[in-house]
CSV table of N, CA, C and O in Angstrom, one decimal:
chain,number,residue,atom,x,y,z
A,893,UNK,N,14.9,15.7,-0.1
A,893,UNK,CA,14.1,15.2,1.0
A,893,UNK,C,13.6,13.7,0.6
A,893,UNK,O,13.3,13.4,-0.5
A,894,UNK,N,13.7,12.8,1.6
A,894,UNK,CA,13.2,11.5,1.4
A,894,UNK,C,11.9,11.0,1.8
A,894,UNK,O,11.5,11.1,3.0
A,895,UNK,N,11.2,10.7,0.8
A,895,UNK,CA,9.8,10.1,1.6
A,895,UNK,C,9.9,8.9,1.8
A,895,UNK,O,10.9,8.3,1.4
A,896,UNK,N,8.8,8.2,2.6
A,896,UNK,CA,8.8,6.8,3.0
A,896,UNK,C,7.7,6.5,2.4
A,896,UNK,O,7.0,7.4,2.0
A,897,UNK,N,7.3,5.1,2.1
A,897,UNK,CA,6.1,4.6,1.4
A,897,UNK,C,6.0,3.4,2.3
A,897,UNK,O,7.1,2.9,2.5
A,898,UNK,N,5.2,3.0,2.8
A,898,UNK,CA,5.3,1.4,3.3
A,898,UNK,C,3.8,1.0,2.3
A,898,UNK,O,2.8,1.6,2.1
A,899,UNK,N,4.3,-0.3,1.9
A,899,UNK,CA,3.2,-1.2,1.5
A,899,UNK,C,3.1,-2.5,2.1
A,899,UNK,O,3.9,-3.3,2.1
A,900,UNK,N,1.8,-2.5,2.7
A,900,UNK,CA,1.8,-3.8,3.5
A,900,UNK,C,0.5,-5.1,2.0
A,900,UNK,O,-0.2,-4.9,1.0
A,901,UNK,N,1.0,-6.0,2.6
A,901,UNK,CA,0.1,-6.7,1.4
A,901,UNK,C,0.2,-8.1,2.5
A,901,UNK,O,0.7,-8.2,3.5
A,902,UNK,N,-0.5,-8.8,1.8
A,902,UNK,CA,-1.1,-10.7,2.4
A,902,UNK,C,-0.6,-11.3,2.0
A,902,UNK,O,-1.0,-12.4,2.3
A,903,UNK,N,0.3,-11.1,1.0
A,903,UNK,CA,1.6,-12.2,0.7
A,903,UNK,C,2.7,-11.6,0.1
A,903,UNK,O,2.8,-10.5,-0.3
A,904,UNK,N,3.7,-12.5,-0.1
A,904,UNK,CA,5.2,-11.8,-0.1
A,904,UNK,C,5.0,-11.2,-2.0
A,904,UNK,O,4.6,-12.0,-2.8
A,905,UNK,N,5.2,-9.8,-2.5
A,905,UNK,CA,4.8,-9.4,-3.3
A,905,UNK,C,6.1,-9.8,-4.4
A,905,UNK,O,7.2,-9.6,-3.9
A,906,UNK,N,6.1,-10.2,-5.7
A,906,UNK,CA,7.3,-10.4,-6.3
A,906,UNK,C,7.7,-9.1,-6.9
A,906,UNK,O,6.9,-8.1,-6.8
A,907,UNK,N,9.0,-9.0,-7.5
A,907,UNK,CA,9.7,-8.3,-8.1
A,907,UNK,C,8.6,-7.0,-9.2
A,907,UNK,O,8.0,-5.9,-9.2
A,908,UNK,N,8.7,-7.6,-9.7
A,908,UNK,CA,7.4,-6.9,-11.1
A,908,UNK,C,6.3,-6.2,-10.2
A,908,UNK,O,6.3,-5.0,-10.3
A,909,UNK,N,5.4,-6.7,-9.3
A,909,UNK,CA,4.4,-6.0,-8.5
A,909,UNK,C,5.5,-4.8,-7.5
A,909,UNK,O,5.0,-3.7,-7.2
A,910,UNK,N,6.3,-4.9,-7.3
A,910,UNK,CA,7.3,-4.0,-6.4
A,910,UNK,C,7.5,-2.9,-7.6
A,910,UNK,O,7.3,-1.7,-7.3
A,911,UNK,N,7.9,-3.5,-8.9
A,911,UNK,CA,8.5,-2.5,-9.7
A,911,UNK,C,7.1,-1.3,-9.8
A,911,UNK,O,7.3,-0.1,-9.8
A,912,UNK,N,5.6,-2.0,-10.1
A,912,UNK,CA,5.2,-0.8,-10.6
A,912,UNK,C,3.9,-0.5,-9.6
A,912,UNK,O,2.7,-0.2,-9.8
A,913,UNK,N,4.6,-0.6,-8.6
A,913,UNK,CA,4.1,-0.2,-7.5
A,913,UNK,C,5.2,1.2,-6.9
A,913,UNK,O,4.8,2.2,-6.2
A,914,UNK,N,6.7,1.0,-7.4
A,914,UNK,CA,7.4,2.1,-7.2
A,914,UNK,C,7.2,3.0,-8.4
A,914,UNK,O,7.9,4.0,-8.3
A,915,UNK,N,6.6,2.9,-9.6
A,915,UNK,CA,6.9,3.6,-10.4
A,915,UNK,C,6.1,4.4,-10.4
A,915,UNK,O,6.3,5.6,-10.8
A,916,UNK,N,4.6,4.0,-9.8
A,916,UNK,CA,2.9,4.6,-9.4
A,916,UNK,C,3.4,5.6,-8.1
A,916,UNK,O,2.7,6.6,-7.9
A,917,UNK,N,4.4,5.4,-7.3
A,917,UNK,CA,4.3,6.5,-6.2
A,917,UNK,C,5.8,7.3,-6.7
A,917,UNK,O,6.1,8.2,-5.9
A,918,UNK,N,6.5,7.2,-7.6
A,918,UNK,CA,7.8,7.6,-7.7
A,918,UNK,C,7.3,8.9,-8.9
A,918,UNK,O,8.1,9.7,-9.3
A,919,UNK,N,6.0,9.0,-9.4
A,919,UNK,CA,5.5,9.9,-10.2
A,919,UNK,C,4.8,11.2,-9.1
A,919,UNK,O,4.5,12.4,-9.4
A,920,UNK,N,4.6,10.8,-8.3
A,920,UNK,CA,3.8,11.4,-7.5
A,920,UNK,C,4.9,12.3,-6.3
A,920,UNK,O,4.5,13.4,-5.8
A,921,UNK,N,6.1,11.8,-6.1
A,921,UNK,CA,7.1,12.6,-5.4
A,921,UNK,C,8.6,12.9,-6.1
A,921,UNK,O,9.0,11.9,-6.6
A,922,UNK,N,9.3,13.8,-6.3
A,922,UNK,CA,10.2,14.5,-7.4
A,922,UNK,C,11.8,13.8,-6.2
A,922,UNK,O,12.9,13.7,-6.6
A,923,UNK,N,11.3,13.4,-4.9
A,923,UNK,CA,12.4,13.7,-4.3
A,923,UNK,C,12.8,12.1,-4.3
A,923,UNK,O,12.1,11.2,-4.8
A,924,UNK,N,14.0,11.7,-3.5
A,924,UNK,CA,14.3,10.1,-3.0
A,924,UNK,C,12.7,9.2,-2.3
A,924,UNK,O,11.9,9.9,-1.6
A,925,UNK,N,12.5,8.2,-2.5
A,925,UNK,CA,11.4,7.3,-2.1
A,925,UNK,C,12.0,6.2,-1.4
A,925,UNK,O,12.3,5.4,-2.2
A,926,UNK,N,12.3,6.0,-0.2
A,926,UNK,CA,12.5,4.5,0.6
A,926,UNK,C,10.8,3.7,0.4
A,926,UNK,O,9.6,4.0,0.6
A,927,UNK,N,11.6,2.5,0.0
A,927,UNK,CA,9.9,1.5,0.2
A,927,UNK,C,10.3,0.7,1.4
A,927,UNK,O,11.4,0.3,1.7
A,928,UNK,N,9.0,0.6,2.1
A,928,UNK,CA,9.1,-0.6,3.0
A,928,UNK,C,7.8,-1.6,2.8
A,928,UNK,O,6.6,-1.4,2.8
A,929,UNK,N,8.8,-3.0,2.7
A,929,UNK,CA,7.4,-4.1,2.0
A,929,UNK,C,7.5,-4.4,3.5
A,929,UNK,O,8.5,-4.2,4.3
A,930,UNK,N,5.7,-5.2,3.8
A,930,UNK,CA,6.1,-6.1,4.8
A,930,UNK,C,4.8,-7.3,4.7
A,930,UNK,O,4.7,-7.5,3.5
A,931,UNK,N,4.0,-8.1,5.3
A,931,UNK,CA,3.5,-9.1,4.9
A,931,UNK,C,2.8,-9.0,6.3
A,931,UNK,O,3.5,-8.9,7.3
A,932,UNK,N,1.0,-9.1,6.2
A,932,UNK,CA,0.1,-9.4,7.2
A,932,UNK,C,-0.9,-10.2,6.8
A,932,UNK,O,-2.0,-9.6,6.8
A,933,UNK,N,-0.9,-11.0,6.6
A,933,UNK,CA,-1.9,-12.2,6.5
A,933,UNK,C,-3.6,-11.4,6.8
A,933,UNK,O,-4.6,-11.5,6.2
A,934,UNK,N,-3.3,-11.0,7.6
A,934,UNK,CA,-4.7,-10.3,8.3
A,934,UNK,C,-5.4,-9.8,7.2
A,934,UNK,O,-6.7,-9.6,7.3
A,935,UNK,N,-4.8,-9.4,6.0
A,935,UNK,CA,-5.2,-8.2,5.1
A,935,UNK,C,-6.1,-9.2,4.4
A,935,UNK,O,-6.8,-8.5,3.7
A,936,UNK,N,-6.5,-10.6,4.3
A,936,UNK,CA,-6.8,-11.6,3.3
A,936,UNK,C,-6.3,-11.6,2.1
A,936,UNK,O,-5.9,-12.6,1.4
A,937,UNK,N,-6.3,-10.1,1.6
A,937,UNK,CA,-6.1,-9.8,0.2
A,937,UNK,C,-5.7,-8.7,-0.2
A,937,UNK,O,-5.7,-7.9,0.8
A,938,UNK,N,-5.3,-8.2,-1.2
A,938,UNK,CA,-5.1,-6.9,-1.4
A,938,UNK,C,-3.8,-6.4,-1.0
A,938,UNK,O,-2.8,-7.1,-0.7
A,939,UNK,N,-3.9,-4.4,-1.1
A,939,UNK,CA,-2.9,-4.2,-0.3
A,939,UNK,C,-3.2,-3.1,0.9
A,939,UNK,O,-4.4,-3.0,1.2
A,940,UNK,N,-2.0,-2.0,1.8
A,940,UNK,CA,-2.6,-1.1,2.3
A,940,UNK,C,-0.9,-0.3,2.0
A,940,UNK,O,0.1,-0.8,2.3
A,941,UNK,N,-1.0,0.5,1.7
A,941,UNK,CA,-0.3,1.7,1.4
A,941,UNK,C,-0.2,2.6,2.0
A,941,UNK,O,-0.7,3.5,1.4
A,942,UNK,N,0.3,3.2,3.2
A,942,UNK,CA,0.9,4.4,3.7
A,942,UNK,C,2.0,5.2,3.1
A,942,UNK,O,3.2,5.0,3.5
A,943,UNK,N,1.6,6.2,2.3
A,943,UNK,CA,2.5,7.4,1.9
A,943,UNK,C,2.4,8.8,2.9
A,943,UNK,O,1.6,9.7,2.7
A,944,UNK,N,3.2,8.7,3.7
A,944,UNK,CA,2.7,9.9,4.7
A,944,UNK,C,1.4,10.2,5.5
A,944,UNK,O,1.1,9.7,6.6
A,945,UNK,N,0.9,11.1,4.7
A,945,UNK,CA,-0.5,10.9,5.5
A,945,UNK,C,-1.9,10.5,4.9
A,945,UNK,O,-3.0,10.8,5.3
A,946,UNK,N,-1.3,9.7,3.4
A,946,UNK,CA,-2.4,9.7,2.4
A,946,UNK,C,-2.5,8.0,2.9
A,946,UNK,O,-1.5,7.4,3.4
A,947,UNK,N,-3.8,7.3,2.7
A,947,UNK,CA,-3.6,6.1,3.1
A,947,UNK,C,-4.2,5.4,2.2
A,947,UNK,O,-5.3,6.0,1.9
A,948,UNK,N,-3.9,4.4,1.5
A,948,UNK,CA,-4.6,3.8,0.5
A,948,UNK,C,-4.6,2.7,0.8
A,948,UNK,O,-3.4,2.3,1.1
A,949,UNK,N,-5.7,1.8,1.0
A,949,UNK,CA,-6.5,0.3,1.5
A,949,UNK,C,-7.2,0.0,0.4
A,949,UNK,O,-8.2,0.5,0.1
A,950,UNK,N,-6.6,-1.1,-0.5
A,950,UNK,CA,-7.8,-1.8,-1.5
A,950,UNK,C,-7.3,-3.0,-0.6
A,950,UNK,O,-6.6,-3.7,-1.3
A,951,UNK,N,-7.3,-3.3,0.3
A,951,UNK,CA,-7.3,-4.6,0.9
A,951,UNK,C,-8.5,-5.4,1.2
A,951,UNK,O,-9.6,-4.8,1.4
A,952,UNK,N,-8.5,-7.1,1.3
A,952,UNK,CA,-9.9,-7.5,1.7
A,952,UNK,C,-10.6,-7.0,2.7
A,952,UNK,O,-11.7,-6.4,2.8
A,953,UNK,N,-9.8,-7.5,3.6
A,953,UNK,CA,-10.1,-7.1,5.1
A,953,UNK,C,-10.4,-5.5,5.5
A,953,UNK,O,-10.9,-5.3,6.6
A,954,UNK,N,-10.1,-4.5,4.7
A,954,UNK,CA,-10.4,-3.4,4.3
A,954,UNK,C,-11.8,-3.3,4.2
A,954,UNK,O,-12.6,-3.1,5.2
A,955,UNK,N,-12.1,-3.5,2.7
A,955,UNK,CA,-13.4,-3.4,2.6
A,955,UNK,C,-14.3,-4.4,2.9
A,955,UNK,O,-15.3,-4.5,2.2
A,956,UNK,N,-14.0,-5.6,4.1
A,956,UNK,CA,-14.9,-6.1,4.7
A,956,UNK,C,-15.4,-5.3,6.0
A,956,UNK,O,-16.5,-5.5,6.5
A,957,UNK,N,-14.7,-4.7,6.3
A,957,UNK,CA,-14.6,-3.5,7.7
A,957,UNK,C,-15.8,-2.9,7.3
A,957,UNK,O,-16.9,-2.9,7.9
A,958,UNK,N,-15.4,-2.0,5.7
A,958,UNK,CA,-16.3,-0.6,5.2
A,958,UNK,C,-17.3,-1.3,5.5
A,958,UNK,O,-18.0,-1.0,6.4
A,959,UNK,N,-17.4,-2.6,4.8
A,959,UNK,CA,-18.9,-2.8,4.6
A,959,UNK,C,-19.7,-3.3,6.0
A,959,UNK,O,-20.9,-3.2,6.0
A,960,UNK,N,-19.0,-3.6,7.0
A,960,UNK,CA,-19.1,-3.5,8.5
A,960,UNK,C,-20.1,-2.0,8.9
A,960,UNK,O,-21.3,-1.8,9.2
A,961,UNK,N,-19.1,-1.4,8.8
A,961,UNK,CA,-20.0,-0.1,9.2
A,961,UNK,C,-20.8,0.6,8.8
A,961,UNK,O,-21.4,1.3,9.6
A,962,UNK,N,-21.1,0.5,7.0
A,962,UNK,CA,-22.2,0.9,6.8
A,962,UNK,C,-23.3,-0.1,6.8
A,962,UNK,O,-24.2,0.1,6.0
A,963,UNK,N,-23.2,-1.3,7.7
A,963,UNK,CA,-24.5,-1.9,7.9
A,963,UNK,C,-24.8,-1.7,9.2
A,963,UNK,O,-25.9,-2.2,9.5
A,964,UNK,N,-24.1,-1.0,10.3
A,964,UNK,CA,-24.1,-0.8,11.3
A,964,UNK,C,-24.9,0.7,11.3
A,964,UNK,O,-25.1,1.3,12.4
């Protein structure tokens, strides 16, 4: 079975960040992994990770949101 990962990030990620960014989710699934990179400025910083239905945001714009709502 093949999973998908998409990693979105705020600038174009090099080789080496790709590599152990596949090695950190290729531990986590036994089966084929497709990556999909792509680039949003919006993020300021960081990254956001979609593996199915798990979502991982260490992005700026991320936790400038969080901190959005818990002052709200």
């Amino acid at each position: 079975m093949t999973e998908n990962v998409k990693v979105v990030s705020a600038v174009e990620l090099d080789d080496h960040t790709k590599k152990r960014i596949e090695k950190s989710f290729s531990q986590k699934h036994k089966g084929n992994v497709v990556y999909e990179y792509t680039v949003d400025s919006s993020l300021i910083g960081g990254l956001l990770v979609i593996d199915g239905n798990d979502y991982y945001d260490s992005s700026v714009a991320g936790k400038l949101a969080k901190i959005k709502r818990n002052l709200l």
